[in-house]
mmCIF file of C-alpha atoms in Angstrom:
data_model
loop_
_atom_site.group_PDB
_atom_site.id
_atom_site.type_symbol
_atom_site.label_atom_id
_atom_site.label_comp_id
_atom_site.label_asym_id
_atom_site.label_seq_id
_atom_site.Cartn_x
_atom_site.Cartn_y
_atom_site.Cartn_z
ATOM 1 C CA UNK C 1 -24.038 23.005 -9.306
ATOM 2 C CA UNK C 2 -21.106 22.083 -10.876
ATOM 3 C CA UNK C 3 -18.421 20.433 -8.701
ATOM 4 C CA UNK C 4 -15.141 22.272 -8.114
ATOM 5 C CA UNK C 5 -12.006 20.532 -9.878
ATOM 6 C CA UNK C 6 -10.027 18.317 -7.829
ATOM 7 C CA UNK C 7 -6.795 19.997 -6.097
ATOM 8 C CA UNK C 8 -3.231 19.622 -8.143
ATOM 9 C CA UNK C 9 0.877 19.499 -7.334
ATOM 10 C CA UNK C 10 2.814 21.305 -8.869
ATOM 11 C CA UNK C 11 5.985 19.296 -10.151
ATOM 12 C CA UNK C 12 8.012 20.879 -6.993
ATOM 13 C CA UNK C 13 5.606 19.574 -4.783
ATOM 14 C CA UNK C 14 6.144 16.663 -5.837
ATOM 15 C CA UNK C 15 9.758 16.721 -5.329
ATOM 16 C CA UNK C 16 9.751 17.845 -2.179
ATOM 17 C CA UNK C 17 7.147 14.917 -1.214
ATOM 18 C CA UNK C 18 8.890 12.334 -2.154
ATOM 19 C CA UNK C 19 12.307 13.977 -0.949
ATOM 20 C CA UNK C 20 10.525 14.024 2.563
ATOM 21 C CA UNK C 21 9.321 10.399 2.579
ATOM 22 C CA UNK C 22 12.974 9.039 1.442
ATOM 23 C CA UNK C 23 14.202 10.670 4.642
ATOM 24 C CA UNK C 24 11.091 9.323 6.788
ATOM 25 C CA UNK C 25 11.779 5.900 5.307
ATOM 26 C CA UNK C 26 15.329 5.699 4.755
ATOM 27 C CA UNK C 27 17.030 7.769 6.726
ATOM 28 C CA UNK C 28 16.916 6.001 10.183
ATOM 29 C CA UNK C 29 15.690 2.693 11.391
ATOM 30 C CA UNK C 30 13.914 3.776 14.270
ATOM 31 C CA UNK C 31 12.839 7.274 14.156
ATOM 32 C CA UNK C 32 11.760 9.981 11.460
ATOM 33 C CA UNK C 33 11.599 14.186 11.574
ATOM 34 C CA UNK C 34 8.416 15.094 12.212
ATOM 35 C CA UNK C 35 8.976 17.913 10.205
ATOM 36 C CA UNK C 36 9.637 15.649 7.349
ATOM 37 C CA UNK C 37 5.652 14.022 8.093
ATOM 38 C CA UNK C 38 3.766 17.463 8.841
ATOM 39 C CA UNK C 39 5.263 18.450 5.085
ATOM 40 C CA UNK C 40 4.026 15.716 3.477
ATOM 41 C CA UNK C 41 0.407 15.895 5.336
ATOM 42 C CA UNK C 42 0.920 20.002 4.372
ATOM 43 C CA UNK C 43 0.935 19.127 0.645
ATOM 44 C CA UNK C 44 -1.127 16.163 0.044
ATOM 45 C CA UNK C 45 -4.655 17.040 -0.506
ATOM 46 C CA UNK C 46 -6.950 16.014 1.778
ATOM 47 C CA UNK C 47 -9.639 13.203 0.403
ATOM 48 C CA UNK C 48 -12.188 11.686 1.820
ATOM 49 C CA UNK C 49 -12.102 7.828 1.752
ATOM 50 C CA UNK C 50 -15.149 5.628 2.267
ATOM 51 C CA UNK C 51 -15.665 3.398 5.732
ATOM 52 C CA UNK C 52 -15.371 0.026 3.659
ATOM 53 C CA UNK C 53 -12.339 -0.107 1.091
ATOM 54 C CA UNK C 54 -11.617 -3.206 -0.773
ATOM 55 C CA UNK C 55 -9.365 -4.137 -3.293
ATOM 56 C CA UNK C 56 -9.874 -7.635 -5.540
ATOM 57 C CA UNK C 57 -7.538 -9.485 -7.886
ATOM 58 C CA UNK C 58 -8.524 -12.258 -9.394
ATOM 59 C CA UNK C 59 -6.548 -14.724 -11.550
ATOM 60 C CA UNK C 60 -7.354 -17.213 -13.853
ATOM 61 C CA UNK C 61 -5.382 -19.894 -15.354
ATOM 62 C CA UNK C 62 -5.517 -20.763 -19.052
ATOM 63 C CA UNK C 63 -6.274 -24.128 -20.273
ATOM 64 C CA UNK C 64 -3.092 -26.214 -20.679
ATOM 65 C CA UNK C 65 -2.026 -29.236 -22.926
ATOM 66 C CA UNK C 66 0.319 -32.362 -21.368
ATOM 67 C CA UNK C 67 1.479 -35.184 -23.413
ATOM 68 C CA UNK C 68 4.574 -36.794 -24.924
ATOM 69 C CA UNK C 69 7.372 -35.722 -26.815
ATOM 70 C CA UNK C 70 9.605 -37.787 -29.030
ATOM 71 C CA UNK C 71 12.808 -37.825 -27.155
ATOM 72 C CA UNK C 72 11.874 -35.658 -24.407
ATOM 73 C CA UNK C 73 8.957 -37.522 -22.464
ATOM 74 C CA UNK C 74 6.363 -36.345 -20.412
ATOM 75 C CA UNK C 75 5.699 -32.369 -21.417
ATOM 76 C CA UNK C 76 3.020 -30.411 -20.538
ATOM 77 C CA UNK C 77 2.417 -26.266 -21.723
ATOM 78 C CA UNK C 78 0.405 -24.266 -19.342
ATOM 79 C CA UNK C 79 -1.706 -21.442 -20.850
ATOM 80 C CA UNK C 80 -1.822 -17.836 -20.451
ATOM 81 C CA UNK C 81 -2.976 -16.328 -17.110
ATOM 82 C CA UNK C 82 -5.493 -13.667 -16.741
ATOM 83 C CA UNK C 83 -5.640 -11.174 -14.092
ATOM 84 C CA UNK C 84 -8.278 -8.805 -13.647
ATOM 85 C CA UNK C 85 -7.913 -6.213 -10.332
ATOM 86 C CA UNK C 86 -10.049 -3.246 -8.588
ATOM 87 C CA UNK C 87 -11.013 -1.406 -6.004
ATOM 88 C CA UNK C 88 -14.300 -0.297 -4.110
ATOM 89 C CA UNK C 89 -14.197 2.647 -1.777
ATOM 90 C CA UNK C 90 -10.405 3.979 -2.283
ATOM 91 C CA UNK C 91 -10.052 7.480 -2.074
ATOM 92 C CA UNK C 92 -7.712 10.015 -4.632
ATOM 93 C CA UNK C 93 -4.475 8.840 -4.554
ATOM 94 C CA UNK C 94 -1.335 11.065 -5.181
ATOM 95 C CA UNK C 95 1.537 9.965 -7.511
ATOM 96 C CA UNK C 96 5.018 11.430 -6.019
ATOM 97 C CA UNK C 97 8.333 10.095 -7.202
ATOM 98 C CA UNK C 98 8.606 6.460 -6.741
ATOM 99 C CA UNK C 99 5.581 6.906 -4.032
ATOM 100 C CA UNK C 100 1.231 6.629 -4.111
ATOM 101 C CA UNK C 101 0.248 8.546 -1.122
ATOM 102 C CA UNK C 102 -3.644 9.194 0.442
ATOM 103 C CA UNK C 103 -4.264 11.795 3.068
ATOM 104 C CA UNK C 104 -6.759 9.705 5.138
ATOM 105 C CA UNK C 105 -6.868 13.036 7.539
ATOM 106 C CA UNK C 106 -5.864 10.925 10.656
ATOM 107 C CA UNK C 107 -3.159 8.649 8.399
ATOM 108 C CA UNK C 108 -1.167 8.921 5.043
ATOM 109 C CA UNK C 109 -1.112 5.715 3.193
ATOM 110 C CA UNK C 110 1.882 5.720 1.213
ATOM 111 C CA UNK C 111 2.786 2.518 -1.259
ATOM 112 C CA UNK C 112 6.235 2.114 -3.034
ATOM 113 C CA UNK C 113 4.875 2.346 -7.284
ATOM 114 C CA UNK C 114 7.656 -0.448 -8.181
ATOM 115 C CA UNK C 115 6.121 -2.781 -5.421
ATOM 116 C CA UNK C 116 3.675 -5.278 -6.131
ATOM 117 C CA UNK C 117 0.391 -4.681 -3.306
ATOM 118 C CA UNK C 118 -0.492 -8.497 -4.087
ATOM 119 C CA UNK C 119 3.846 -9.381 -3.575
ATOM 120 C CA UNK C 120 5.116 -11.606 -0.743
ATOM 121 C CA UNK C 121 6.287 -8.524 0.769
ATOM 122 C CA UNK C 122 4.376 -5.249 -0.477
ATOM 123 C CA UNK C 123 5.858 -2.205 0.329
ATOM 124 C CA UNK C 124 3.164 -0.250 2.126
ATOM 125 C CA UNK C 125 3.020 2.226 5.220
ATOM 126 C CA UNK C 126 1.194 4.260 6.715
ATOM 127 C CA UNK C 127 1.933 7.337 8.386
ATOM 128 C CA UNK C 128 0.224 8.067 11.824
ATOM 129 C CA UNK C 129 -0.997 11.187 13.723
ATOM 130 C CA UNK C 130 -2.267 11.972 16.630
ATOM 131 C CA UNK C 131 -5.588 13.963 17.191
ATOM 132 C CA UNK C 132 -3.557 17.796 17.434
ATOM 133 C CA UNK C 133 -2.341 16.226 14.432
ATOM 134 C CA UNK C 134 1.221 16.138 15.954
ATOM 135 C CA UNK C 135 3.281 12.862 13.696
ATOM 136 C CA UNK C 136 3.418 9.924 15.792
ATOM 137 C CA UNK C 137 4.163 6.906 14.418
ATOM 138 C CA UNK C 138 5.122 4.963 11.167
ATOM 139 C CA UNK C 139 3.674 1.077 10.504
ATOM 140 C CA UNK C 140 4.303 -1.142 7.877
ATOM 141 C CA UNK C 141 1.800 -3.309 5.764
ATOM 142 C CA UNK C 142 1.706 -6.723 6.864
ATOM 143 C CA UNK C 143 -0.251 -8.663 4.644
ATOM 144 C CA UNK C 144 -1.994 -12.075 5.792
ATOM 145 C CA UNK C 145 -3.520 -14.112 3.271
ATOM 146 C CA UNK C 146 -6.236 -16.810 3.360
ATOM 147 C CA UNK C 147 -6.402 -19.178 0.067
ATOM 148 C CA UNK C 148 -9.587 -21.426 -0.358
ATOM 149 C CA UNK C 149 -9.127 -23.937 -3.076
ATOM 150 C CA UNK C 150 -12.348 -25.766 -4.601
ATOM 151 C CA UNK C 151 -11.713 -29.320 -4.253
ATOM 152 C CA UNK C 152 -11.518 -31.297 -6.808
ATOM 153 C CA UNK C 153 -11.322 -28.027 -9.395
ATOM 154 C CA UNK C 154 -8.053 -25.732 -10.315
ATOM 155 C CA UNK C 155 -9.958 -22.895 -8.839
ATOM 156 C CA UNK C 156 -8.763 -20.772 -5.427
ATOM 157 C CA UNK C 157 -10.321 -18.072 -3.948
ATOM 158 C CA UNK C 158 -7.262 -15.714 -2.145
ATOM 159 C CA UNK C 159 -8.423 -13.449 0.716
ATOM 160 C CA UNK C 160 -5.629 -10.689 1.182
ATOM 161 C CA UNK C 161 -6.071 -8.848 4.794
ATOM 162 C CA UNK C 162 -4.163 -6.180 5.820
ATOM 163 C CA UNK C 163 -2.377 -5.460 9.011
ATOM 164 C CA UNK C 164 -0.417 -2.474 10.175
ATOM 165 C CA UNK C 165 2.530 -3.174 12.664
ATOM 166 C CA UNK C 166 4.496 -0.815 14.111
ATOM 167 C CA UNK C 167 8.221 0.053 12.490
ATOM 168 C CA UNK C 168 9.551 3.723 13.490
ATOM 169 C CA UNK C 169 8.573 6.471 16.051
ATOM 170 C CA UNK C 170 8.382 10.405 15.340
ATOM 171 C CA UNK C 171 11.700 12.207 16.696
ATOM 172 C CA UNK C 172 11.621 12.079 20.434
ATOM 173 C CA UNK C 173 8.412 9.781 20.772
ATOM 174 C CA UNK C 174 8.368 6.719 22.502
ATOM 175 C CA UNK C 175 5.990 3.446 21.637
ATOM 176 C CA UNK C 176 3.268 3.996 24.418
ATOM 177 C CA UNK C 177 2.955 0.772 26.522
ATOM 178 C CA UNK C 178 0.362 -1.403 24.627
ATOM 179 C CA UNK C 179 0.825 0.217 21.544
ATOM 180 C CA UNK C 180 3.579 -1.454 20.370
#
């Protein structure tokens, strides 16, 4: 049996997606409409996502050349880099304005396009709901990262885990003690 095709939005979905998360992200430091998060969840498709999700980069460092230069001294020219990234696990993933958004059913993941996951400071959140699926909360991506370098080698192995912490609260809501 042939599977059905996967769900589309339309260009003014879109719009009105993205429209919605500027508000939820921009519009005030501490709270967000819940009207403004029930849309989005409305319109994104729902997609299931598998228990374990992992995402890799690796990098690699080219082979370099040091030496001296007549009238300059010590040089040295580093070599291209390669980088080679995936995932395992992730589920469909929506492309809305400058925004990436998954409907997790409980969450919405939503990553800025322009940001760089593997950055300093990615631009991630996620978008929480309770079990009536009323909006509840909003948390931010806070990366923590774990390098293991190979002694005596130029190789590193970079471990990337993510953390949600708490940034704004659905209209009226309050952070419930323990949970912030």
């Amino acid at each position: 049996m042939p599977t059905p095709p996967a769900p589309s939005l339309s260009i003014d979905d879109r719009l009105v997606i993205a429209a919605a998360l500027d508000r939820i992200l921009y519009d005030d430091p501490d709270r967000f409409l819940p009207e403004d998060a029930r849309t989005v969840r409305r319109l994104i498709p729902h997609s299931r996502s598998s228990w374990l999700r992992l995402g890799f980069r690796a990098e690699r460092q080219g082979s370099s050349m040091k030496g001296e230069a007549a009238g300059v001294g010590d040089v040295r020219m580093e070599g291209d880099k390669s980088v080679v990234e995936g995932n395992l696990g992730e589920s469909t993933v929506w492309r809305c304005g400058q925004y990436k958004i998954a409907n997790h059913g409980g969450d919405l993941e939503i990553w800025q396009v322009m940001s760089d996951e593997f950055a300093q400071e990615p631009k991630g959140a996620r978008l929480e709901f309770d079990a009536a699926g009323r909006p509840e909360r909003l948390t931010f991506f806070q990366p923590r990262d774990i390098e293991l370098r190979i002694p005596f080698t130029s190789f590193a192995v970079g471990v990337r885990l993510g953390g949600w912490q708490p940034w704004k609260w659905a209209g009226d809501a309050t952070p419930a003690a323990g949970s912030a």
